[in-house]
mmCIF file of N, CA and C in Angstrom:
data_model
loop_
_atom_site.group_PDB
_atom_site.id
_atom_site.type_symbol
_atom_site.label_atom_id
_atom_site.label_comp_id
_atom_site.label_asym_id
_atom_site.label_seq_id
_atom_site.Cartn_x
_atom_site.Cartn_y
_atom_site.Cartn_z
ATOM 1 N N MET A 1 17.085 6.129 7.493
ATOM 2 C CA MET A 1 16.217 5.860 6.362
ATOM 3 C C MET A 1 15.187 4.784 6.708
ATOM 4 N N ALA A 2 15.539 3.834 7.576
ATOM 5 C CA ALA A 2 14.617 2.745 7.922
ATOM 6 C C ALA A 2 13.341 3.270 8.558
ATOM 7 N N ASP A 3 13.407 4.422 9.227
ATOM 8 C CA ASP A 3 12.214 4.991 9.861
ATOM 9 C C ASP A 3 11.197 5.484 8.839
ATOM 10 N N GLN A 4 11.599 5.644 7.607
ATOM 11 C CA GLN A 4 10.675 6.097 6.571
ATOM 12 C C GLN A 4 9.686 5.002 6.192
ATOM 13 N N TYR A 5 10.067 3.751 6.445
ATOM 14 C CA TYR A 5 9.223 2.611 6.102
ATOM 15 C C TYR A 5 8.353 2.208 7.285
ATOM 16 N N LEU A 6 7.186 1.679 6.974
ATOM 17 C CA LEU A 6 6.323 1.087 7.987
ATOM 18 C C LEU A 6 6.070 -0.350 7.561
ATOM 19 N N ASP A 7 6.435 -1.303 8.401
ATOM 20 C CA ASP A 7 6.177 -2.710 8.119
ATOM 21 C C ASP A 7 4.880 -3.111 8.794
ATOM 22 N N VAL A 8 3.911 -3.529 7.991
ATOM 23 C CA VAL A 8 2.568 -3.869 8.471
ATOM 24 C C VAL A 8 2.353 -5.371 8.312
ATOM 25 N N PRO A 9 2.169 -6.105 9.424
ATOM 26 C CA PRO A 9 1.859 -7.530 9.297
ATOM 27 C C PRO A 9 0.392 -7.712 8.904
ATOM 28 N N ILE A 10 0.146 -8.564 7.917
ATOM 29 C CA ILE A 10 -1.206 -8.849 7.448
ATOM 30 C C ILE A 10 -1.401 -10.364 7.464
ATOM 31 N N GLN A 11 -2.430 -10.815 8.160
ATOM 32 C CA GLN A 11 -2.733 -12.238 8.218
ATOM 33 C C GLN A 11 -3.480 -12.664 6.964
ATOM 34 N N LEU A 12 -3.003 -13.706 6.321
ATOM 35 C CA LEU A 12 -3.702 -14.259 5.164
ATOM 36 C C LEU A 12 -4.917 -15.041 5.641
ATOM 37 N N ARG A 13 -5.898 -15.181 4.761
ATOM 38 C CA ARG A 13 -7.083 -15.984 5.067
ATOM 39 C C ARG A 13 -7.062 -17.228 4.180
ATOM 40 N N PHE A 14 -7.520 -18.350 4.728
ATOM 41 C CA PHE A 14 -7.575 -19.586 3.966
ATOM 42 C C PHE A 14 -8.383 -19.386 2.687
ATOM 43 N N GLY A 15 -9.439 -18.588 2.771
ATOM 44 C CA GLY A 15 -10.287 -18.316 1.618
ATOM 45 C C GLY A 15 -9.637 -17.457 0.552
ATOM 46 N N ASP A 16 -8.436 -16.939 0.810
ATOM 47 C CA ASP A 16 -7.712 -16.154 -0.190
ATOM 48 C C ASP A 16 -7.081 -17.037 -1.262
ATOM 49 N N MET A 17 -7.018 -18.354 -1.002
ATOM 50 C CA MET A 17 -6.398 -19.274 -1.960
ATOM 51 C C MET A 17 -7.302 -19.522 -3.155
ATOM 52 N N ASP A 18 -6.672 -19.858 -4.277
ATOM 53 C CA ASP A 18 -7.439 -20.208 -5.463
ATOM 54 C C ASP A 18 -7.249 -21.682 -5.794
ATOM 55 N N ILE A 19 -7.726 -22.100 -6.943
ATOM 56 C CA ILE A 19 -7.676 -23.502 -7.351
ATOM 57 C C ILE A 19 -6.244 -24.027 -7.468
ATOM 58 N N ASN A 20 -5.273 -23.131 -7.628
ATOM 59 C CA ASN A 20 -3.861 -23.512 -7.733
ATOM 60 C C ASN A 20 -3.174 -23.613 -6.377
ATOM 61 N N HIS A 21 -3.934 -23.413 -5.297
ATOM 62 C CA HIS A 21 -3.436 -23.523 -3.917
ATOM 63 C C HIS A 21 -2.415 -22.446 -3.554
ATOM 64 N N HIS A 22 -2.527 -21.305 -4.191
ATOM 65 C CA HIS A 22 -1.749 -20.146 -3.755
ATOM 66 C C HIS A 22 -2.709 -18.959 -3.632
ATOM 67 N N ILE A 23 -2.228 -17.870 -3.049
ATOM 68 C CA ILE A 23 -3.083 -16.705 -2.839
ATOM 69 C C ILE A 23 -3.419 -16.105 -4.208
ATOM 70 N N ASN A 24 -4.713 -15.931 -4.437
ATOM 71 C CA ASN A 24 -5.198 -15.412 -5.704
ATOM 72 C C ASN A 24 -4.717 -13.979 -5.909
ATOM 73 N N ASN A 25 -4.334 -13.650 -7.143
ATOM 74 C CA ASN A 25 -3.812 -12.310 -7.444
ATOM 75 C C ASN A 25 -4.791 -11.202 -7.072
ATOM 76 N N VAL A 26 -6.088 -11.457 -7.171
ATOM 77 C CA VAL A 26 -7.082 -10.436 -6.817
ATOM 78 C C VAL A 26 -6.965 -10.061 -5.342
ATOM 79 N N GLN A 27 -6.585 -11.018 -4.501
ATOM 80 C CA GLN A 27 -6.482 -10.755 -3.063
ATOM 81 C C GLN A 27 -5.333 -9.812 -2.718
ATOM 82 N N PHE A 28 -4.356 -9.699 -3.612
ATOM 83 C CA PHE A 28 -3.240 -8.795 -3.347
ATOM 84 C C PHE A 28 -3.750 -7.357 -3.207
ATOM 85 N N ALA A 29 -4.717 -6.976 -4.029
ATOM 86 C CA ALA A 29 -5.270 -5.614 -3.937
ATOM 87 C C ALA A 29 -5.896 -5.386 -2.570
ATOM 88 N N ARG A 30 -6.576 -6.404 -2.024
ATOM 89 C CA ARG A 30 -7.173 -6.288 -0.692
ATOM 90 C C ARG A 30 -6.079 -6.170 0.376
ATOM 91 N N ILE A 31 -5.027 -6.955 0.238
ATOM 92 C CA ILE A 31 -3.914 -6.900 1.200
ATOM 93 C C ILE A 31 -3.257 -5.520 1.155
ATOM 94 N N PHE A 32 -3.030 -4.997 -0.046
ATOM 95 C CA PHE A 32 -2.434 -3.664 -0.162
ATOM 96 C C PHE A 32 -3.370 -2.596 0.401
ATOM 97 N N GLU A 33 -4.673 -2.752 0.208
ATOM 98 C CA GLU A 33 -5.638 -1.808 0.780
ATOM 99 C C GLU A 33 -5.544 -1.804 2.308
ATOM 100 N N GLU A 34 -5.477 -2.978 2.899
ATOM 101 C CA GLU A 34 -5.367 -3.071 4.362
ATOM 102 C C GLU A 34 -4.106 -2.367 4.851
ATOM 103 N N CYS A 35 -3.026 -2.519 4.125
ATOM 104 C CA CYS A 35 -1.788 -1.838 4.499
ATOM 105 C C CYS A 35 -1.936 -0.326 4.400
ATOM 106 N N ARG A 36 -2.587 0.162 3.344
ATOM 107 C CA ARG A 36 -2.805 1.614 3.209
ATOM 108 C C ARG A 36 -3.595 2.152 4.399
ATOM 109 N N VAL A 37 -4.659 1.444 4.765
ATOM 110 C CA VAL A 37 -5.497 1.882 5.887
ATOM 111 C C VAL A 37 -4.669 1.940 7.166
ATOM 112 N N ARG A 38 -3.897 0.904 7.416
ATOM 113 C CA ARG A 38 -3.073 0.865 8.638
ATOM 114 C C ARG A 38 -1.946 1.895 8.602
ATOM 115 N N SER A 39 -1.392 2.134 7.416
ATOM 116 C CA SER A 39 -0.345 3.156 7.290
ATOM 117 C C SER A 39 -0.909 4.526 7.646
ATOM 118 N N PHE A 40 -2.069 4.864 7.072
ATOM 119 C CA PHE A 40 -2.677 6.155 7.375
ATOM 120 C C PHE A 40 -3.041 6.256 8.862
ATOM 121 N N ALA A 41 -3.520 5.176 9.445
ATOM 122 C CA ALA A 41 -3.867 5.191 10.879
ATOM 123 C C ALA A 41 -2.625 5.442 11.724
ATOM 124 N N SER A 42 -1.508 4.893 11.311
ATOM 125 C CA SER A 42 -0.259 5.091 12.044
ATOM 126 C C SER A 42 0.329 6.480 11.806
ATOM 127 N N TRP A 43 0.408 6.871 10.551
ATOM 128 C CA TRP A 43 1.047 8.133 10.194
ATOM 129 C C TRP A 43 0.178 9.344 10.484
ATOM 130 N N LEU A 44 -1.134 9.208 10.324
ATOM 131 C CA LEU A 44 -2.039 10.358 10.425
ATOM 132 C C LEU A 44 -3.066 10.155 11.538
ATOM 133 N N ALA A 45 -2.576 9.780 12.713
ATOM 134 C CA ALA A 45 -3.481 9.581 13.845
ATOM 135 C C ALA A 45 -4.263 10.866 14.141
ATOM 136 N N ASP A 46 -3.634 12.015 13.895
ATOM 137 C CA ASP A 46 -4.291 13.325 14.078
ATOM 138 C C ASP A 46 -4.622 13.915 12.714
ATOM 139 N N ARG A 47 -5.320 13.137 11.923
ATOM 140 C CA ARG A 47 -5.676 13.553 10.565
ATOM 141 C C ARG A 47 -6.477 14.847 10.592
ATOM 142 N N PRO A 48 -6.105 15.810 9.750
ATOM 143 C CA PRO A 48 -6.843 17.082 9.717
ATOM 144 C C PRO A 48 -8.316 16.864 9.363
ATOM 145 N N ALA A 49 -9.186 17.602 9.998
ATOM 146 C CA ALA A 49 -10.621 17.520 9.701
ATOM 147 C C ALA A 49 -10.845 17.835 8.230
ATOM 148 N N GLY A 50 -11.690 17.041 7.596
ATOM 149 C CA GLY A 50 -12.023 17.280 6.202
ATOM 150 C C GLY A 50 -11.043 16.689 5.208
ATOM 151 N N PHE A 51 -9.920 16.129 5.686
ATOM 152 C CA PHE A 51 -8.958 15.530 4.756
ATOM 153 C C PHE A 51 -9.491 14.187 4.292
ATOM 154 N N SER A 52 -9.597 14.031 2.983
ATOM 155 C CA SER A 52 -10.099 12.796 2.403
ATOM 156 C C SER A 52 -9.296 12.476 1.152
ATOM 157 N N VAL A 53 -9.097 11.178 0.897
ATOM 158 C CA VAL A 53 -8.367 10.757 -0.294
ATOM 159 C C VAL A 53 -9.127 9.660 -1.018
ATOM 160 N N LEU A 54 -8.878 9.590 -2.305
ATOM 161 C CA LEU A 54 -9.417 8.525 -3.148
ATOM 162 C C LEU A 54 -8.268 7.867 -3.897
ATOM 163 N N VAL A 55 -8.426 6.591 -4.203
ATOM 164 C CA VAL A 55 -7.446 5.900 -5.035
ATOM 165 C C VAL A 55 -7.681 6.325 -6.479
ATOM 166 N N ALA A 56 -6.637 6.830 -7.116
ATOM 167 C CA ALA A 56 -6.723 7.226 -8.519
ATOM 168 C C ALA A 56 -6.148 6.146 -9.433
ATOM 169 N N ARG A 57 -5.169 5.426 -8.906
ATOM 170 C CA ARG A 57 -4.512 4.402 -9.733
ATOM 171 C C ARG A 57 -3.777 3.435 -8.820
ATOM 172 N N GLN A 58 -3.790 2.170 -9.208
ATOM 173 C CA GLN A 58 -2.982 1.188 -8.501
ATOM 174 C C GLN A 58 -2.376 0.243 -9.527
ATOM 175 N N ASP A 59 -1.066 0.123 -9.473
ATOM 176 C CA ASP A 59 -0.337 -0.799 -10.337
ATOM 177 C C ASP A 59 0.327 -1.839 -9.451
ATOM 178 N N ILE A 60 0.201 -3.108 -9.834
ATOM 179 C CA ILE A 60 0.807 -4.196 -9.068
ATOM 180 C C ILE A 60 1.671 -5.023 -10.006
ATOM 181 N N VAL A 61 2.895 -5.283 -9.566
ATOM 182 C CA VAL A 61 3.789 -6.188 -10.273
ATOM 183 C C VAL A 61 3.965 -7.417 -9.380
ATOM 184 N N PHE A 62 3.608 -8.576 -9.921
ATOM 185 C CA PHE A 62 3.726 -9.836 -9.190
ATOM 186 C C PHE A 62 5.097 -10.428 -9.463
ATOM 187 N N THR A 63 5.847 -10.734 -8.402
ATOM 188 C CA THR A 63 7.221 -11.192 -8.580
ATOM 189 C C THR A 63 7.452 -12.624 -8.123
ATOM 190 N N ALA A 64 6.542 -13.187 -7.327
ATOM 191 C CA ALA A 64 6.658 -14.576 -6.871
ATOM 192 C C ALA A 64 5.284 -15.052 -6.420
ATOM 193 N N VAL A 65 5.084 -16.358 -6.463
ATOM 194 C CA VAL A 65 3.840 -16.953 -5.971
ATOM 195 C C VAL A 65 3.788 -16.789 -4.450
ATOM 196 N N LEU A 66 2.619 -16.444 -3.941
ATOM 197 C CA LEU A 66 2.424 -16.326 -2.496
ATOM 198 C C LEU A 66 1.628 -17.534 -2.020
ATOM 199 N N GLU A 67 2.261 -18.356 -1.209
ATOM 200 C CA GLU A 67 1.618 -19.534 -0.648
ATOM 201 C C GLU A 67 0.885 -19.143 0.628
ATOM 202 N N TYR A 68 -0.216 -19.853 0.906
ATOM 203 C CA TYR A 68 -0.933 -19.632 2.159
ATOM 204 C C TYR A 68 -0.024 -20.006 3.319
ATOM 205 N N SER A 69 -0.092 -19.232 4.402
ATOM 206 C CA SER A 69 0.726 -19.467 5.580
ATOM 207 C C SER A 69 -0.037 -19.038 6.823
ATOM 208 N N TYR A 70 0.230 -19.730 7.930
ATOM 209 C CA TYR A 70 -0.329 -19.302 9.215
ATOM 210 C C TYR A 70 0.383 -18.053 9.724
ATOM 211 N N GLU A 71 1.594 -17.833 9.250
ATOM 212 C CA GLU A 71 2.362 -16.647 9.630
ATOM 213 C C GLU A 71 1.925 -15.475 8.751
ATOM 214 N N PRO A 72 1.848 -14.283 9.312
ATOM 215 C CA PRO A 72 1.439 -13.141 8.485
ATOM 216 C C PRO A 72 2.510 -12.765 7.461
ATOM 217 N N VAL A 73 2.049 -12.154 6.381
ATOM 218 C CA VAL A 73 2.972 -11.528 5.442
ATOM 219 C C VAL A 73 3.292 -10.145 5.995
ATOM 220 N N ILE A 74 4.320 -9.531 5.468
ATOM 221 C CA ILE A 74 4.668 -8.153 5.819
ATOM 222 C C ILE A 74 4.473 -7.300 4.575
ATOM 223 N N VAL A 75 3.790 -6.190 4.727
ATOM 224 C CA VAL A 75 3.711 -5.223 3.640
ATOM 225 C C VAL A 75 4.479 -3.991 4.102
ATOM 226 N N ARG A 76 5.534 -3.673 3.375
ATOM 227 C CA ARG A 76 6.388 -2.530 3.688
ATOM 228 C C ARG A 76 5.855 -1.324 2.924
ATOM 229 N N SER A 77 5.530 -0.285 3.661
ATOM 230 C CA SER A 77 4.870 0.890 3.109
ATOM 231 C C SER A 77 5.775 2.110 3.215
ATOM 232 N N CYS A 78 5.773 2.918 2.164
ATOM 233 C CA CYS A 78 6.442 4.215 2.193
ATOM 234 C C CYS A 78 5.794 5.104 1.141
ATOM 235 N N VAL A 79 6.197 6.342 1.103
ATOM 236 C CA VAL A 79 5.724 7.308 0.111
ATOM 237 C C VAL A 79 6.817 7.457 -0.939
ATOM 238 N N SER A 80 6.451 7.382 -2.210
ATOM 239 C CA SER A 80 7.469 7.511 -3.253
ATOM 240 C C SER A 80 7.351 8.801 -4.068
ATOM 241 N N ARG A 81 6.219 9.505 -3.908
ATOM 242 C CA ARG A 81 6.056 10.770 -4.649
ATOM 243 C C ARG A 81 5.012 11.606 -3.937
ATOM 244 N N ILE A 82 5.259 12.921 -3.879
ATOM 245 C CA ILE A 82 4.273 13.863 -3.341
ATOM 246 C C ILE A 82 4.094 14.970 -4.369
ATOM 247 N N GLY A 83 2.868 15.119 -4.844
ATOM 248 C CA GLY A 83 2.547 16.177 -5.793
ATOM 249 C C GLY A 83 1.713 17.250 -5.126
ATOM 250 N N ASN A 84 1.047 18.076 -5.910
ATOM 251 C CA ASN A 84 0.220 19.154 -5.373
ATOM 252 C C ASN A 84 -1.077 18.609 -4.767
ATOM 253 N N THR A 85 -1.793 17.780 -5.531
ATOM 254 C CA THR A 85 -3.075 17.246 -5.055
ATOM 255 C C THR A 85 -3.040 15.732 -4.872
ATOM 256 N N SER A 86 -1.910 15.102 -5.154
ATOM 257 C CA SER A 86 -1.834 13.649 -5.057
ATOM 258 C C SER A 86 -0.485 13.220 -4.498
ATOM 259 N N PHE A 87 -0.421 11.958 -4.125
ATOM 260 C CA PHE A 87 0.824 11.352 -3.664
ATOM 261 C C PHE A 87 0.758 9.870 -3.992
ATOM 262 N N THR A 88 1.918 9.235 -4.009
ATOM 263 C CA THR A 88 1.993 7.821 -4.348
ATOM 264 C C THR A 88 2.602 7.043 -3.193
ATOM 265 N N LEU A 89 1.923 5.965 -2.823
ATOM 266 C CA LEU A 89 2.452 5.029 -1.838
ATOM 267 C C LEU A 89 3.100 3.878 -2.587
ATOM 268 N N SER A 90 4.228 3.430 -2.091
ATOM 269 C CA SER A 90 4.877 2.235 -2.609
ATOM 270 C C SER A 90 4.756 1.160 -1.543
ATOM 271 N N LEU A 91 4.281 -0.003 -1.959
ATOM 272 C CA LEU A 91 3.975 -1.087 -1.036
ATOM 273 C C LEU A 91 4.645 -2.360 -1.537
ATOM 274 N N THR A 92 5.354 -3.042 -0.658
ATOM 275 C CA THR A 92 6.050 -4.272 -1.017
ATOM 276 C C THR A 92 5.545 -5.393 -0.136
ATOM 277 N N LEU A 93 5.017 -6.465 -0.753
ATOM 278 C CA LEU A 93 4.492 -7.606 -0.018
ATOM 279 C C LEU A 93 5.575 -8.671 0.084
ATOM 280 N N ILE A 94 5.906 -9.036 1.328
ATOM 281 C CA ILE A 94 6.993 -9.971 1.607
ATOM 282 C C ILE A 94 6.417 -11.165 2.360
ATOM 283 N N ASP A 95 6.688 -12.379 1.852
ATOM 284 C CA ASP A 95 6.144 -13.565 2.516
ATOM 285 C C ASP A 95 6.948 -13.902 3.778
ATOM 286 N N PRO A 96 6.468 -14.846 4.592
ATOM 287 C CA PRO A 96 7.164 -15.161 5.846
ATOM 288 C C PRO A 96 8.608 -15.640 5.675
ATOM 289 N N ALA A 97 8.952 -16.162 4.498
ATOM 290 C CA ALA A 97 10.323 -16.604 4.240
ATOM 291 C C ALA A 97 11.230 -15.461 3.795
ATOM 292 N N GLY A 98 10.654 -14.258 3.596
ATOM 293 C CA GLY A 98 11.443 -13.097 3.180
ATOM 294 C C GLY A 98 11.460 -12.834 1.694
ATOM 295 N N THR A 99 10.651 -13.570 0.932
ATOM 296 C CA THR A 99 10.584 -13.382 -0.520
ATOM 297 C C THR A 99 9.610 -12.270 -0.876
ATOM 298 N N THR A 100 10.032 -11.344 -1.723
ATOM 299 C CA THR A 100 9.132 -10.314 -2.227
ATOM 300 C C THR A 100 8.216 -10.958 -3.259
ATOM 301 N N CYS A 101 6.902 -10.900 -2.995
ATOM 302 C CA CYS A 101 5.916 -11.533 -3.874
ATOM 303 C C CYS A 101 5.227 -10.538 -4.803
ATOM 304 N N ALA A 102 5.170 -9.274 -4.401
ATOM 305 C CA ALA A 102 4.536 -8.255 -5.236
ATOM 306 C C ALA A 102 4.947 -6.872 -4.755
ATOM 307 N N VAL A 103 4.916 -5.942 -5.692
ATOM 308 C CA VAL A 103 5.169 -4.537 -5.388
ATOM 309 C C VAL A 103 4.026 -3.742 -6.009
ATOM 310 N N ALA A 104 3.506 -2.778 -5.256
ATOM 311 C CA ALA A 104 2.414 -1.950 -5.767
ATOM 312 C C ALA A 104 2.762 -0.479 -5.620
ATOM 313 N N GLU A 105 2.246 0.307 -6.540
ATOM 314 C CA GLU A 105 2.239 1.764 -6.413
ATOM 315 C C GLU A 105 0.788 2.186 -6.462
ATOM 316 N N THR A 106 0.382 2.937 -5.460
ATOM 317 C CA THR A 106 -0.990 3.420 -5.397
ATOM 318 C C THR A 106 -0.971 4.937 -5.332
ATOM 319 N N THR A 107 -1.587 5.573 -6.321
ATOM 320 C CA THR A 107 -1.679 7.021 -6.344
ATOM 321 C C THR A 107 -2.983 7.431 -5.675
ATOM 322 N N MET A 108 -2.858 8.272 -4.661
ATOM 323 C CA MET A 108 -3.989 8.774 -3.888
ATOM 324 C C MET A 108 -4.171 10.255 -4.213
ATOM 325 N N VAL A 109 -5.430 10.672 -4.360
ATOM 326 C CA VAL A 109 -5.741 12.066 -4.660
ATOM 327 C C VAL A 109 -6.482 12.664 -3.477
ATOM 328 N N SER A 110 -6.012 13.806 -3.017
ATOM 329 C CA SER A 110 -6.682 14.552 -1.959
ATOM 330 C C SER A 110 -7.911 15.224 -2.571
ATOM 331 N N VAL A 111 -9.069 15.005 -1.947
ATOM 332 C CA VAL A 111 -10.303 15.559 -2.503
ATOM 333 C C VAL A 111 -11.052 16.404 -1.481
ATOM 334 N N ASN A 112 -11.754 17.395 -1.990
ATOM 335 C CA ASN A 112 -12.646 18.219 -1.177
ATOM 336 C C ASN A 112 -13.872 17.370 -0.861
ATOM 337 N N THR A 113 -14.210 17.232 0.425
ATOM 338 C CA THR A 113 -15.318 16.357 0.809
ATOM 339 C C THR A 113 -16.676 16.895 0.351
ATOM 340 N N ASP A 114 -16.786 18.171 0.108
ATOM 341 C CA ASP A 114 -18.058 18.738 -0.352
ATOM 342 C C ASP A 114 -18.261 18.576 -1.854
ATOM 343 N N THR A 115 -17.180 18.779 -2.622
ATOM 344 C CA THR A 115 -17.308 18.755 -4.081
ATOM 345 C C THR A 115 -16.802 17.464 -4.721
ATOM 346 N N GLY A 116 -15.957 16.736 -4.014
ATOM 347 C CA GLY A 116 -15.352 15.540 -4.590
ATOM 348 C C GLY A 116 -14.240 15.837 -5.579
ATOM 349 N N ARG A 117 -13.894 17.104 -5.707
ATOM 350 C CA ARG A 117 -12.860 17.529 -6.660
ATOM 351 C C ARG A 117 -11.486 17.521 -5.983
ATOM 352 N N PRO A 118 -10.419 17.329 -6.779
ATOM 353 C CA PRO A 118 -9.070 17.366 -6.209
ATOM 354 C C PRO A 118 -8.796 18.690 -5.515
ATOM 355 N N THR A 119 -8.063 18.602 -4.432
ATOM 356 C CA THR A 119 -7.681 19.782 -3.654
ATOM 357 C C THR A 119 -6.241 19.585 -3.176
ATOM 358 N N PRO A 120 -5.498 20.650 -2.962
ATOM 359 C CA PRO A 120 -4.110 20.482 -2.519
ATOM 360 C C PRO A 120 -4.014 19.655 -1.229
ATOM 361 N N VAL A 121 -2.973 18.833 -1.159
ATOM 362 C CA VAL A 121 -2.693 18.073 0.051
ATOM 363 C C VAL A 121 -2.401 19.087 1.158
ATOM 364 N N PRO A 122 -3.104 19.008 2.300
ATOM 365 C CA PRO A 122 -2.861 19.963 3.382
ATOM 366 C C PRO A 122 -1.405 19.929 3.849
ATOM 367 N N ASP A 123 -0.899 21.090 4.272
ATOM 368 C CA ASP A 123 0.503 21.185 4.692
ATOM 369 C C ASP A 123 0.844 20.200 5.801
ATOM 370 N N ALA A 124 -0.049 20.003 6.762
ATOM 371 C CA ALA A 124 0.215 19.073 7.865
ATOM 372 C C ALA A 124 0.360 17.644 7.351
ATOM 373 N N VAL A 125 -0.466 17.269 6.389
ATOM 374 C CA VAL A 125 -0.387 15.936 5.793
ATOM 375 C C VAL A 125 0.876 15.828 4.943
ATOM 376 N N ARG A 126 1.166 16.869 4.191
ATOM 377 C CA ARG A 126 2.367 16.883 3.347
ATOM 378 C C ARG A 126 3.623 16.665 4.198
ATOM 379 N N ALA A 127 3.685 17.267 5.365
ATOM 380 C CA ALA A 127 4.843 17.104 6.252
ATOM 381 C C ALA A 127 4.975 15.655 6.724
ATOM 382 N N VAL A 128 3.848 15.019 7.055
ATOM 383 C CA VAL A 128 3.870 13.621 7.478
ATOM 384 C C VAL A 128 4.308 12.731 6.319
ATOM 385 N N LEU A 129 3.760 12.965 5.151
ATOM 386 C CA LEU A 129 4.133 12.175 3.979
ATOM 387 C C LEU A 129 5.623 12.329 3.669
ATOM 388 N N ALA A 130 6.123 13.546 3.779
ATOM 389 C CA ALA A 130 7.539 13.806 3.498
ATOM 390 C C ALA A 130 8.453 13.032 4.442
ATOM 391 N N ALA A 131 7.999 12.801 5.668
ATOM 392 C CA ALA A 131 8.796 12.037 6.629
ATOM 393 C C ALA A 131 8.920 10.573 6.234
ATOM 394 N N HIS A 132 8.052 10.109 5.333
ATOM 395 C CA HIS A 132 8.058 8.713 4.891
ATOM 396 C C HIS A 132 8.426 8.587 3.414
ATOM 397 N N LEU A 133 8.990 9.662 2.856
ATOM 398 C CA LEU A 133 9.356 9.694 1.442
ATOM 399 C C LEU A 133 10.649 8.915 1.198
ATOM 400 N N VAL A 134 10.593 7.986 0.246
ATOM 401 C CA VAL A 134 11.755 7.223 -0.198
ATOM 402 C C VAL A 134 11.790 7.380 -1.711
ATOM 403 N N ALA A 135 12.683 8.222 -2.181
ATOM 404 C CA ALA A 135 12.685 8.634 -3.587
ATOM 405 C C ALA A 135 12.853 7.487 -4.568
ATOM 406 N N ASP A 136 13.636 6.461 -4.213
ATOM 407 C CA ASP A 136 13.900 5.383 -5.173
ATOM 408 C C ASP A 136 12.969 4.180 -4.983
ATOM 409 N N ALA A 137 11.938 4.316 -4.162
ATOM 410 C CA ALA A 137 10.986 3.233 -3.955
ATOM 411 C C ALA A 137 10.054 3.151 -5.153
ATOM 412 N N GLY A 138 9.396 2.043 -5.291
ATOM 413 C CA GLY A 138 8.400 1.920 -6.344
ATOM 414 C C GLY A 138 8.518 0.631 -7.113
ATOM 415 N N LEU A 139 7.849 0.605 -8.235
ATOM 416 C CA LEU A 139 7.798 -0.605 -9.040
ATOM 417 C C LEU A 139 9.158 -0.956 -9.614
ATOM 418 N N PRO A 140 9.395 -2.261 -9.766
ATOM 419 C CA PRO A 140 10.665 -2.671 -10.400
ATOM 420 C C PRO A 140 10.737 -2.155 -11.834
ATOM 421 N N VAL A 141 11.925 -1.845 -12.261
ATOM 422 C CA VAL A 141 12.134 -1.372 -13.631
ATOM 423 C C VAL A 141 12.065 -2.574 -14.566
ATOM 424 N N ARG A 142 11.345 -2.390 -15.686
ATOM 425 C CA ARG A 142 11.235 -3.472 -16.676
ATOM 426 C C ARG A 142 12.578 -3.692 -17.348
ATOM 427 N N PRO A 143 12.894 -4.963 -17.647
ATOM 428 C CA PRO A 143 14.195 -5.236 -18.321
ATOM 429 C C PRO A 143 14.199 -4.716 -19.743
#
C-alpha cells in the first residue's frame, strides 16, 4: 500500500511567512499545486498526447500552524477517487517534525484541448491513477 503514495519534498520560502511568523494559509495552495505538478511528472512521465486537466475544486483543511523551516516539508500525494471525466488527488502536508499541518482534496477534470470541454480520462491515465488509489484517503471527517 505504501507504493500508492508519493512523498514530495517542498522547500518553504522565507517570503511565505505572514505577519504572525508562520506560513500564510494562501501559500498552502501553492505548495499543494507544486506537489500536483511533481506527482504528475512522476506518475505520467509518458503522458498521452492531448491529455490535459484543469482544477475543478480544491478543499483545504488546516490542522496545525506551519512554521518556517530550512528543512523541506513533505506533501504526501495519492488518488482518492477516479470518475469518468475527473479524479481527486488527496494531499497531506507534513512539517519537518512529522506534524500534519493541512490536508487537501483537489478534483481534476480531464478536458479536450480543442474544446475545453470535459472528456473521459484516457485508459492509460486511468491505469496509472488506479495504481495510486487509496480509497480511505482524503479530508478529515468533521466531528
